Every structure is written in C-alpha cells, then in structure tokens.
GROMACS .gro file of C-alpha atoms in nm:
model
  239
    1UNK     CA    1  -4.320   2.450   4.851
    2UNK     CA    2  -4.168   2.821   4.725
    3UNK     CA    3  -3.895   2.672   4.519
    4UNK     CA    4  -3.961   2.356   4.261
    5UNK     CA    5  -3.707   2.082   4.219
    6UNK     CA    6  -3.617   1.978   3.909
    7UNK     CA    7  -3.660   1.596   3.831
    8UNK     CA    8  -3.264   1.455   3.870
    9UNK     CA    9  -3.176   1.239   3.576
   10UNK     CA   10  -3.033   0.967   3.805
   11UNK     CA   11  -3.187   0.679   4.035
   12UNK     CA   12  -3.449   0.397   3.969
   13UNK     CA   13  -3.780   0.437   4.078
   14UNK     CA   14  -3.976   0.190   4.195
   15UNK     CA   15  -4.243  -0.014   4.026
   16UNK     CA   16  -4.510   0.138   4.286
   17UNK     CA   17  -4.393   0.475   4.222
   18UNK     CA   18  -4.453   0.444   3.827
   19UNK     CA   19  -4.841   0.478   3.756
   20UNK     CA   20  -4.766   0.453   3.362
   21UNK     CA   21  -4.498   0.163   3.385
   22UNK     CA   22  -4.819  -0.064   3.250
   23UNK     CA   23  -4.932   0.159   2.988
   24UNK     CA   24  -4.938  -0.075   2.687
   25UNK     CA   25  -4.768   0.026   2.357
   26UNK     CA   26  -5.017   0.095   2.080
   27UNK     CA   27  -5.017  -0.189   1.818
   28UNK     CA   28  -4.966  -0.158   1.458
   29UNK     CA   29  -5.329  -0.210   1.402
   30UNK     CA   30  -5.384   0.080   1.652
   31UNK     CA   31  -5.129   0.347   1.417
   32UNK     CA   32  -5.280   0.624   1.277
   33UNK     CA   33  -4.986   0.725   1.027
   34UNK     CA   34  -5.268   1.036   0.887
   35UNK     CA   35  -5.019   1.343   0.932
   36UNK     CA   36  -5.210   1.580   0.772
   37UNK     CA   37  -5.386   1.585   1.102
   38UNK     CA   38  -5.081   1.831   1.245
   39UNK     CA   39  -5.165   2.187   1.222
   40UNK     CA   40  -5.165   2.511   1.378
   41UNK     CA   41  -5.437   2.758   1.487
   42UNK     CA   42  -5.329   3.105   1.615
   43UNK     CA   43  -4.925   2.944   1.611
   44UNK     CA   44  -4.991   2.720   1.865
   45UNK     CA   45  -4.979   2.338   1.768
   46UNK     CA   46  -5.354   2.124   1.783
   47UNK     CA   47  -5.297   1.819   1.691
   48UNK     CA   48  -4.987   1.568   1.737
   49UNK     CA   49  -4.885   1.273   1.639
   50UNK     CA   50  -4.667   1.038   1.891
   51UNK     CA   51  -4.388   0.734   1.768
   52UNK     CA   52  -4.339   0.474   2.008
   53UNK     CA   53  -4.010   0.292   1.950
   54UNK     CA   54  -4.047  -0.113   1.884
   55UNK     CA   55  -3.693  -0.177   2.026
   56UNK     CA   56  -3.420   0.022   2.115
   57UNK     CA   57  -3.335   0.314   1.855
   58UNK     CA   58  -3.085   0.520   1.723
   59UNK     CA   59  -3.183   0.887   1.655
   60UNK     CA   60  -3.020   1.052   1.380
   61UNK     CA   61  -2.922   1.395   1.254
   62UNK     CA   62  -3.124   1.406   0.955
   63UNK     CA   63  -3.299   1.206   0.745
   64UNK     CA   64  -3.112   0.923   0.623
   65UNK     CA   65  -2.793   1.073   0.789
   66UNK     CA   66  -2.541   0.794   0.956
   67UNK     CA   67  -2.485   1.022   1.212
   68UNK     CA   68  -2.635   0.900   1.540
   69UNK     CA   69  -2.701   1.159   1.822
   70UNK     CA   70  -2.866   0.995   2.107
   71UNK     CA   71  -3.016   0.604   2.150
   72UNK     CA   72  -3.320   0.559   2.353
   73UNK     CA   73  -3.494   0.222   2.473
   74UNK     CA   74  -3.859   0.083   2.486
   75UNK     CA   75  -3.860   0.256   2.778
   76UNK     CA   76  -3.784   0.553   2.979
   77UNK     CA   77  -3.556   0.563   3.289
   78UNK     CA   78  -3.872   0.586   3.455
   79UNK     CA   79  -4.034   0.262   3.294
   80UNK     CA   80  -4.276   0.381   3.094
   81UNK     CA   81  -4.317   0.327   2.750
   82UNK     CA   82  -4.087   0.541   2.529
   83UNK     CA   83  -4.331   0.800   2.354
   84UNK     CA   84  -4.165   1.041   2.113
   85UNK     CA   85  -4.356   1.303   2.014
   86UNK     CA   86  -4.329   1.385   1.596
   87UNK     CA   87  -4.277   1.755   1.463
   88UNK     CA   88  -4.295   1.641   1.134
   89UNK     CA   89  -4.206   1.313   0.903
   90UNK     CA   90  -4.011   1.328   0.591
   91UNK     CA   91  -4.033   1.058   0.350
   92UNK     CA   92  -3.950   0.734   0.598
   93UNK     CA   93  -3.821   0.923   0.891
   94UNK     CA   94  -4.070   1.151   1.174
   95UNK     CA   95  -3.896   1.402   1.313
   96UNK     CA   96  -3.904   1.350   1.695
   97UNK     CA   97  -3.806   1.523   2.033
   98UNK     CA   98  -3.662   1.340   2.256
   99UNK     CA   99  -3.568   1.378   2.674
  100UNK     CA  100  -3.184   1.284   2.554
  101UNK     CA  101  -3.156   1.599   2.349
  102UNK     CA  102  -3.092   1.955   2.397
  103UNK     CA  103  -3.397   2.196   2.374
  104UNK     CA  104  -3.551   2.346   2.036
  105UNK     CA  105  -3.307   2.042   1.898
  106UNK     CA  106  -3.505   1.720   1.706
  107UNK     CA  107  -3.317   1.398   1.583
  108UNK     CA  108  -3.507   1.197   1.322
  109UNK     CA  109  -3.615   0.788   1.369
  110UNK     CA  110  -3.682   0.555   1.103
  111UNK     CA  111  -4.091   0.515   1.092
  112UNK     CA  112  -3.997   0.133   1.011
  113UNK     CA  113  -3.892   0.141   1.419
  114UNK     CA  114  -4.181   0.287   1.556
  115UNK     CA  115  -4.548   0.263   1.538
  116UNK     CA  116  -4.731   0.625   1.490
  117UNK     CA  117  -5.025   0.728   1.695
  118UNK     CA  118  -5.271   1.079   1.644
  119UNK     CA  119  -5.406   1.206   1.984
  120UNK     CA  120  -5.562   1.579   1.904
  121UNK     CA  121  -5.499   1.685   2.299
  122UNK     CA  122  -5.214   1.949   2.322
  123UNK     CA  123  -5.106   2.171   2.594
  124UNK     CA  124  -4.995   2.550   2.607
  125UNK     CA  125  -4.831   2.717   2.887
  126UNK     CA  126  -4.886   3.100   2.884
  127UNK     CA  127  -4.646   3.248   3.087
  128UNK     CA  128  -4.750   3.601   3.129
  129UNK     CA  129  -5.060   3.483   3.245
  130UNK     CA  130  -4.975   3.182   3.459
  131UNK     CA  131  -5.167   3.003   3.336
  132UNK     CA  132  -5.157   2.631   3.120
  133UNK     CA  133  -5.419   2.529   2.887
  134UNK     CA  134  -5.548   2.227   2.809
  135UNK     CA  135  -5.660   2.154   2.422
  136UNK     CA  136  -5.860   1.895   2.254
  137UNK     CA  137  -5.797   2.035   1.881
  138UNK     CA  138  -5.949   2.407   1.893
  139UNK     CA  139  -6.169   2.334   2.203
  140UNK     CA  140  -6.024   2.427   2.516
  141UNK     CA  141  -6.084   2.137   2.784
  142UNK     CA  142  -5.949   2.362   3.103
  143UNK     CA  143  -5.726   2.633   3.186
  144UNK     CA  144  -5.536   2.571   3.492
  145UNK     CA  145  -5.349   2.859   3.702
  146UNK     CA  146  -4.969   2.738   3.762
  147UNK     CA  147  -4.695   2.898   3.906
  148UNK     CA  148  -4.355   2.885   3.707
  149UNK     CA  149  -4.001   2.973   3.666
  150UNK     CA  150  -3.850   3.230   3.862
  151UNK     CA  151  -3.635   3.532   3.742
  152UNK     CA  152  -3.327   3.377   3.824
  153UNK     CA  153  -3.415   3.040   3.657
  154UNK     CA  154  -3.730   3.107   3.421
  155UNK     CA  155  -3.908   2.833   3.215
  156UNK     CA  156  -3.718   2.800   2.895
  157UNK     CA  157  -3.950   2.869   2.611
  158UNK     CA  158  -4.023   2.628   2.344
  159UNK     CA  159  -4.183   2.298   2.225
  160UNK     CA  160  -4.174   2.004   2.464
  161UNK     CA  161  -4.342   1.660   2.526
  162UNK     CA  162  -4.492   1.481   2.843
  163UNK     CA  163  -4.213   1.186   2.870
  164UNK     CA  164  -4.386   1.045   3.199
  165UNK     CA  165  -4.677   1.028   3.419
  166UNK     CA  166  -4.554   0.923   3.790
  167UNK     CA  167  -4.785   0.881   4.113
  168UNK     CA  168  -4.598   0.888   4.438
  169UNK     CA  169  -4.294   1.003   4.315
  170UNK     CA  170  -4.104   1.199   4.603
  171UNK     CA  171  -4.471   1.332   4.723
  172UNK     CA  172  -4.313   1.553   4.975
  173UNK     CA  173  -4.082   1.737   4.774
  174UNK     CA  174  -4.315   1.724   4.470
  175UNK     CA  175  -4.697   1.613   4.535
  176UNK     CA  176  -4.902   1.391   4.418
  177UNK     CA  177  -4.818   1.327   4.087
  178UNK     CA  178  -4.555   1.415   3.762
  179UNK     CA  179  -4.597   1.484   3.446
  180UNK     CA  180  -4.192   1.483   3.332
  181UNK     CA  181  -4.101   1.694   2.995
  182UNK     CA  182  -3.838   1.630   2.773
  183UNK     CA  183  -3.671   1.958   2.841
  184UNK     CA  184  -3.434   2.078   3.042
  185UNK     CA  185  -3.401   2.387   3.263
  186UNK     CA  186  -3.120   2.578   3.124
  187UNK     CA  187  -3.036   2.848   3.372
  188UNK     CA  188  -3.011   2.639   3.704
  189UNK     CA  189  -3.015   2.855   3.991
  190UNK     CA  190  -2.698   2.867   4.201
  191UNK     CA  191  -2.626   2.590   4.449
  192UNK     CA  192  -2.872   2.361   4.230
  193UNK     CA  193  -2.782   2.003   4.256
  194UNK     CA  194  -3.123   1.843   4.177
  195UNK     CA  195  -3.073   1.774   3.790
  196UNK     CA  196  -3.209   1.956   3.502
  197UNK     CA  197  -3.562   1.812   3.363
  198UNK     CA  198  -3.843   2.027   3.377
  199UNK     CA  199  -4.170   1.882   3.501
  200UNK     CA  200  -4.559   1.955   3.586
  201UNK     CA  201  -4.593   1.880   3.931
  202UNK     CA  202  -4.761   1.989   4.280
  203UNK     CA  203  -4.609   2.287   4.503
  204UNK     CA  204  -4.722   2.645   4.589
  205UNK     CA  205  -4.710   3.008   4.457
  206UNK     CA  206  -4.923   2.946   4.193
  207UNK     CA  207  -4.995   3.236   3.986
  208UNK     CA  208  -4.647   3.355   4.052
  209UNK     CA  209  -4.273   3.347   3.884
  210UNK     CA  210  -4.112   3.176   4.168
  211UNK     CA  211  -3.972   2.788   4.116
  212UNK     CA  212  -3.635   2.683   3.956
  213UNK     CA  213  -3.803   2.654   3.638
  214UNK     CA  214  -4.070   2.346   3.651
  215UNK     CA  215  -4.457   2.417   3.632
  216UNK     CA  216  -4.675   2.376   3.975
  217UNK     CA  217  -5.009   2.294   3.972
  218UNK     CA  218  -5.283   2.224   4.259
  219UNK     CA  219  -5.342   1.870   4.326
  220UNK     CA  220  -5.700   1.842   4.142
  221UNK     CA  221  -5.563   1.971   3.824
  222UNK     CA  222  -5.251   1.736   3.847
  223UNK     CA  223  -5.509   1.476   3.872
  224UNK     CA  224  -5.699   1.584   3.601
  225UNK     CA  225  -5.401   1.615   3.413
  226UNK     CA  226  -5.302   1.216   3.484
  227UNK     CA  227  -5.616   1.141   3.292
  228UNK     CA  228  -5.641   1.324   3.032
  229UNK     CA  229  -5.291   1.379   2.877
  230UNK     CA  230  -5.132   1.102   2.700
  231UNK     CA  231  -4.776   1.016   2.707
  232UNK     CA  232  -4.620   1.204   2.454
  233UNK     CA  233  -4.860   1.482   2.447
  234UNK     CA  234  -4.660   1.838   2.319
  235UNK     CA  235  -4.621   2.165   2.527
  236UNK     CA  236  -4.565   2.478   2.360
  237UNK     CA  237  -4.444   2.727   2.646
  238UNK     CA  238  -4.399   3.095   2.514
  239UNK     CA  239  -4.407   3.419   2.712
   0.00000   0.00000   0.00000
C-alpha cells in the first residue's frame, strides 16, 4: 500500500477485532507511583510512567484548575483500557497526554483517579533515517526500518503515546495489526476523508517519505511490536 490511511475517529469495532479489549487494568497493589524513574538520555525520554483512569475522568488545564478540557472513559473507543501516558506529576495531579487533545498539548488528572504504573520500554522514531527504535531504558531492543509521512502530509513531530493495540483491524487497508497514537496528523493531504489519528501499522515503501502521515512497518516487526510495547508506551518522533 503507497499511501497510509489514517485511523478515522468514528465506528465501533468489533470485539474480535480488539486484541487488547481484555487487557486487565493494573491494580493498586500493582502501582509503581516511583517518578524519579523518568529521565532523559541524549533528549530522548527512557523511562515512563502510565495512569490508567478508575472511572470516567475529567482532564483539566492545570493543576487544580476547574477548567475541564476533554473527559475520557475506562476505555477507549476502541475498548481497551484507557492508558494515559504521564509527562510529569505535580503535587496530586500527573500530567498526561491524551488521544482527545491537540498535539504537544497535556491536560492534568487527579492521581486520586488513576492508578500509576512504570514500564522502562520507550520508542523513538528517527525520521531522517526511517527508522523506529525500540528502548528498554538505555538498551536498544530493535531498530525497525519504517516508512513515514510524505512531503505533502509529513509525520508531525513530537511526544506521543500508543493508545491501542488492534489485530484484524481493516487488514486490507492496514495489515495485520495497529498500534494507534494519540496524535493527530495535522496536514491531511487533499481529498483526505479517512480521519486524523496517526498509527503504526502494516503497508509498503518502507524506508521512504511516502504515506499520509502514519508509520508502516513489515508484518514481523508489527508483531514484535504487539508484544513488547505496552499500552501507553511514549513515542518521541523528531526529524
């Protein structure tokens, strides 16, 4: 497939077609609320921390701010468990990103709302190269050639999450599994009707610039990719 299509933000999908509908929700007595763990090597983030919502929650503008920006439930349109990744927490709110936002913007949740997990596995897309990398911490797991957005509608750059893992989702148009981002593709090419989430998925011209934006990948690294990133897992994409 030359051209990727963009995840649209409408439809169900059906229970088959979600492999992480039965992820469980970590427990309390699972939380590891140890922040310290975040930090940077080289400017690229290598460690994360994930808060998964106990109900439905309000996101706010700032800590301790009444002003509510977006609302998202237990689980995603997708139906998987909600898993917001945290940039930061501030006294008794995490800073989180969040599919309902804008990129490069964070809302804030209250930590009494959401349990807090540590997973040290982070990914980097390297554009110039083509190329996404896997990390475990400072260790790279696996570098994986991709192709990505084209001239006319690159990948935006920034700091994303992995929203959803989906199986048989669409395999024709987009292979044989999804990894869905919380961004969005800002610069949709003309005559694009398809919606606006950017995603990991199967198609072709890897090692080129040429799909509306989203991230191919061969089938055995998608695979690879279903087992070894967890929901909520952060993507820093730079040039």
């Amino acid at each position: 497939m030359r051209r990727s299509r963009v995840i649209a933000a409408v439809g169900a999908v059906s229970a088959a077609a979600v492999s992480a509908a039965s992820i469980a929700v970590p427990t309390t007595a699972q939380a590891r609320t140890s922040l310290d763990r975040l930090q940077r090597v080289g400017g690229h983030l290598r460690a994360a921390a994930v808060a998964w919502p106990t109900r439905a929650v309000d996101l706010h503008a700032a800590p301790g701010s009444r002003r509510v920006v977006a609302r998202v439930e237990r689980r995603t349109r997708f139906g998987t468990p909600t898993a917001l990744a945290v940039s930061r927490v501030e006294g008794r709110w995490a800073e989180v990103m969040s599919s309902t936002l804008p990129n490069r913007t964070h809302a804030y949740v209250r930590l009494a709302d959401v349990v807090l997990t540590y997973d040290p596995v982070t990914l980097e897309l390297d554009l110039s190269r083509h190329q996404l990398l896997a990390w475990r911490g400072n260790e790279l797991l696996r570098a994986i050639p991709v192709a990505t957005g084209s001239p006319v509608s690159p990948t935006p750059l920034g700091r994303y999450a992995v929203t959803d893992k989906l199986t048989n989702f669409d395999a024709f148009a987009y292979g044989c599994c999804v990894l869905a981002l919380s961004g969005h593709q800002e610069r949709l090419a003309p005559g694009w009707h398809g919606g606006d989430r950017l995603a990991i998925h199967g198609g072709g011209g890897i090692g080129e610039s040429i799909s509306s934006g989203c991230i191919h990948a061969r089938e055995s690294d998608l695979h690879w990719l279903l087992r070894r990133v967890p929901l909520g897992t952060q993507i820093t994409i730079h040039p």
